Short mmCIF file of C-alpha atoms and ligand atoms in Angstrom, two decimals:
data_model
loop_
_atom_site.label_atom_id
_atom_site.label_comp_id
_atom_site.label_asym_id
_atom_site.label_seq_id
_atom_site.Cartn_x
_atom_site.Cartn_y
_atom_site.Cartn_z
CA MET A 4 82.32 109.79 90.24
CA PRO A 5 85.94 110.18 91.33
CA TYR A 6 87.89 107.18 92.56
CA LYS A 7 88.47 107.51 96.33
CA LEU A 8 91.62 106.42 98.16
CA LEU A 9 92.01 106.32 101.95
CA PHE A 10 95.45 105.98 103.58
CA VAL A 11 95.45 104.55 107.10
CA CYS A 12 98.12 104.35 109.83
CA LEU A 13 97.94 104.35 113.65
CA GLY A 14 98.01 108.04 114.60
CA ASN A 15 97.25 109.79 111.28
CA ILE A 16 100.06 112.25 111.94
CA CYS A 17 103.10 110.60 110.29
CA ARG A 18 102.73 107.93 107.60
CA SER A 19 99.17 108.28 106.30
CA PRO A 20 99.14 112.09 105.92
CA ALA A 21 102.50 111.81 104.15
CA ALA A 22 101.04 109.16 101.82
CA GLU A 23 97.92 111.26 101.19
CA ASN A 24 99.90 114.39 100.33
CA ILE A 25 102.51 112.59 98.20
CA MET A 26 99.72 110.87 96.30
CA ASN A 27 97.90 114.18 95.78
CA HIS A 28 101.15 115.64 94.44
CA LEU A 29 101.53 112.80 91.89
CA ILE A 30 97.84 112.99 90.96
CA PHE A 31 98.15 116.73 90.38
CA GLN A 32 101.24 116.24 88.21
CA SER A 33 99.27 113.69 86.16
CA ASN A 34 96.35 116.08 85.77
CA LEU A 35 94.00 113.63 87.51
CA SER A 36 92.88 115.73 90.48
CA GLU A 37 89.25 115.59 89.36
CA GLN A 38 89.33 111.82 88.92
CA ILE A 39 91.17 110.58 92.03
CA LEU A 40 90.52 111.86 95.58
CA CYS A 41 92.61 111.11 98.67
CA ASP A 42 92.03 111.20 102.42
CA SER A 43 93.76 109.67 105.45
CA ALA A 44 92.82 108.41 108.90
CA GLY A 45 94.29 106.71 111.98
CA THR A 46 93.05 103.55 113.63
CA ALA A 47 93.73 105.20 117.02
CA GLY A 48 92.24 108.43 118.30
CA TYR A 49 95.25 109.81 120.21
CA HIS A 50 95.94 112.75 117.90
CA ILE A 51 92.50 113.73 116.57
CA GLY A 52 92.51 117.28 115.18
CA ARG A 53 96.30 117.62 115.08
CA PRO A 54 98.27 118.58 111.97
CA PRO A 55 100.89 116.18 110.57
CA ASP A 56 103.96 115.63 112.80
CA GLN A 57 106.54 118.38 112.20
CA ARG A 58 109.32 115.84 111.63
CA MET A 59 107.33 114.30 108.78
CA THR A 60 106.43 117.75 107.44
CA ILE A 61 110.06 118.88 107.41
CA THR A 62 111.24 115.67 105.75
CA ALA A 63 108.56 115.86 103.03
CA ALA A 64 109.48 119.49 102.36
CA GLU A 65 113.20 118.71 102.21
CA GLN A 66 112.95 115.57 100.09
CA LEU A 67 110.04 116.36 97.80
CA GLY A 68 109.32 120.06 98.19
CA ILE A 69 105.74 119.38 99.25
CA LYS A 70 103.69 120.71 102.14
CA LEU A 71 101.79 118.25 104.32
CA CYS A 72 98.21 119.41 104.90
CA GLY A 73 95.49 117.85 107.02
CA GLN A 74 94.08 117.25 110.46
CA ALA A 75 94.14 113.85 112.11
CA ARG A 76 90.89 111.90 112.29
CA GLN A 77 90.03 108.40 113.38
CA PHE A 78 89.11 105.64 110.92
CA LYS A 79 85.40 104.85 111.09
CA HIS A 80 83.20 102.04 109.87
CA SER A 81 81.55 104.18 107.17
CA ASP A 82 84.98 104.66 105.55
CA LEU A 83 84.74 101.03 104.43
CA LYS A 84 81.69 101.89 102.37
CA ASN A 85 82.72 105.36 101.24
CA PHE A 86 86.18 104.65 99.80
CA ASP A 87 87.10 102.54 96.79
CA LEU A 88 90.50 101.46 98.08
CA ILE A 89 91.90 101.58 101.63
CA LEU A 90 95.68 101.44 102.04
CA ALA A 91 97.02 100.22 105.39
CA MET A 92 100.58 101.21 106.27
CA ASP A 93 101.37 98.09 108.30
CA ARG A 94 99.83 94.74 109.19
CA ALA A 95 98.49 95.98 112.54
CA ASN A 96 96.61 98.79 110.76
CA TYR A 97 95.37 96.25 108.21
CA GLN A 98 94.07 93.93 110.92
CA ASP A 99 92.46 96.79 112.89
CA ILE A 100 90.57 97.82 109.74
CA LEU A 101 89.41 94.26 109.00
CA ASP A 102 88.29 93.88 112.64
CA LEU A 103 85.68 96.59 111.95
CA ASP A 104 84.22 94.45 109.16
CA PRO A 105 83.61 91.01 110.68
CA SER A 106 81.33 89.94 107.82
CA GLY A 107 84.17 90.51 105.34
CA GLN A 108 81.94 92.59 103.06
CA TYR A 109 84.68 95.10 102.29
CA TRP A 110 87.83 93.03 102.68
CA ASN A 111 88.74 93.24 99.00
CA LYS A 112 88.99 97.04 99.31
CA VAL A 113 91.72 96.86 101.96
CA ARG A 114 95.36 96.47 100.90
CA LEU A 115 98.82 96.95 102.35
CA MET A 116 100.46 100.09 100.98
CA CYS A 117 103.71 98.26 100.24
CA ASP A 118 101.87 95.90 97.86
CA PHE A 119 102.18 98.77 95.39
CA CYS A 120 105.92 99.42 95.77
CA LEU A 121 107.76 99.32 92.46
CA SER A 122 111.33 99.00 93.68
CA HIS A 123 111.27 98.41 97.46
CA SER A 124 110.67 94.93 98.84
CA LEU A 125 109.55 95.83 102.39
CA LYS A 126 106.05 94.61 103.24
CA GLU A 127 105.16 97.37 105.71
CA VAL A 128 105.79 101.10 106.10
CA PRO A 129 107.63 101.19 109.46
CA ASP A 130 106.28 103.43 112.20
CA PRO A 131 108.77 106.33 112.48
CA TYR A 132 107.20 107.97 115.57
CA TYR A 133 109.88 106.90 118.05
CA GLY A 134 112.65 107.03 115.47
CA GLY A 135 115.13 109.60 114.20
CA PRO A 136 115.52 111.58 110.97
CA GLU A 137 116.71 108.51 109.05
CA ASN A 138 113.40 106.77 109.85
CA PHE A 139 111.39 109.71 108.53
CA ASN A 140 113.58 109.88 105.40
CA HIS A 141 113.00 106.19 104.82
CA VAL A 142 109.22 106.55 105.15
CA ILE A 143 109.12 109.32 102.54
CA GLU A 144 111.26 107.30 100.12
CA LEU A 145 109.15 104.18 100.59
CA LEU A 146 105.87 106.08 100.24
CA LEU A 147 106.99 107.80 97.06
CA ASP A 148 107.76 104.40 95.53
CA ALA A 149 104.41 102.94 96.69
CA CYS A 150 102.44 106.00 95.55
CA ASN A 151 103.97 105.78 92.07
CA GLY A 152 102.94 102.13 91.87
CA LEU A 153 99.51 102.88 93.28
CA LEU A 154 98.90 105.62 90.71
CA GLN A 155 99.82 103.24 87.90
CA TYR A 156 97.48 100.63 89.39
CA VAL A 157 94.55 103.02 89.69
CA ILE A 158 95.05 104.34 86.17
CA ASN A 159 95.46 100.86 84.66
CA GLN A 160 92.90 98.89 86.61
CA LYS A 161 90.23 101.28 87.72
CA LEU A 162 90.07 104.35 85.54
CA VAL A 163 90.61 102.88 82.08
CA ALA A 164 86.87 102.52 81.46
CA ARG A 165 86.22 106.11 82.50
CA PHE A 166 88.91 107.46 80.16
CA GLU A 167 87.58 105.61 77.13
P1 4NP B 221 101.62 107.21 112.46
O1 4NP B 221 102.72 107.35 113.63
O2 4NP B 221 100.78 106.01 112.80
O3 4NP B 221 102.45 107.01 111.24
O4 4NP B 221 100.84 108.52 112.47
C1 4NP B 221 102.41 107.33 114.99
C2 4NP B 221 101.92 108.48 115.59
C3 4NP B 221 101.67 108.47 116.93
C4 4NP B 221 101.89 107.33 117.67
C5 4NP B 221 102.37 106.18 117.07
C6 4NP B 221 102.62 106.18 115.72
N1 4NP B 221 101.66 107.36 119.07
O5 4NP B 221 101.94 106.32 119.73
O6 4NP B 221 101.18 108.35 119.62
#
């Protein structure tokens, strides 16, 4: 069974699709595409069905040479059961996810994305939606750092047994 990661932001058009596609890029480079699967979702439903925001797409292409694929969907309760680890971009996303699980059954699956940063010290991935190009650049840089740390974490903590 592959290990399943879900990236969650508010609209699922800026931060979480960027995280999903950056992570897939790193997973592919590490030859782990069969072992680790990624998806993304938004806590809000404003942009359901839309592709990633063009500003994020252009920035990811310019900075990393990757294409952002996907269609926005809304986070749903069954995601808590179906994914192994759920990465919230900011504290509001984190709280909105936990609010769907009042019993706390899945709380240990939900983490802040920035917990996995290797070199940045920010605690949240800032929402770039109302920002300018520098905000989108910053998101990509931060997500690349967090995705590198996350990949190390998944390999070290969760996949070791399956590789042995
Ligand atoms: P995201 O960015 O949560 O990173 O996808 C946003 C996208 C849309 C909105 C806010 C943030 N919005 O208010 O429509």
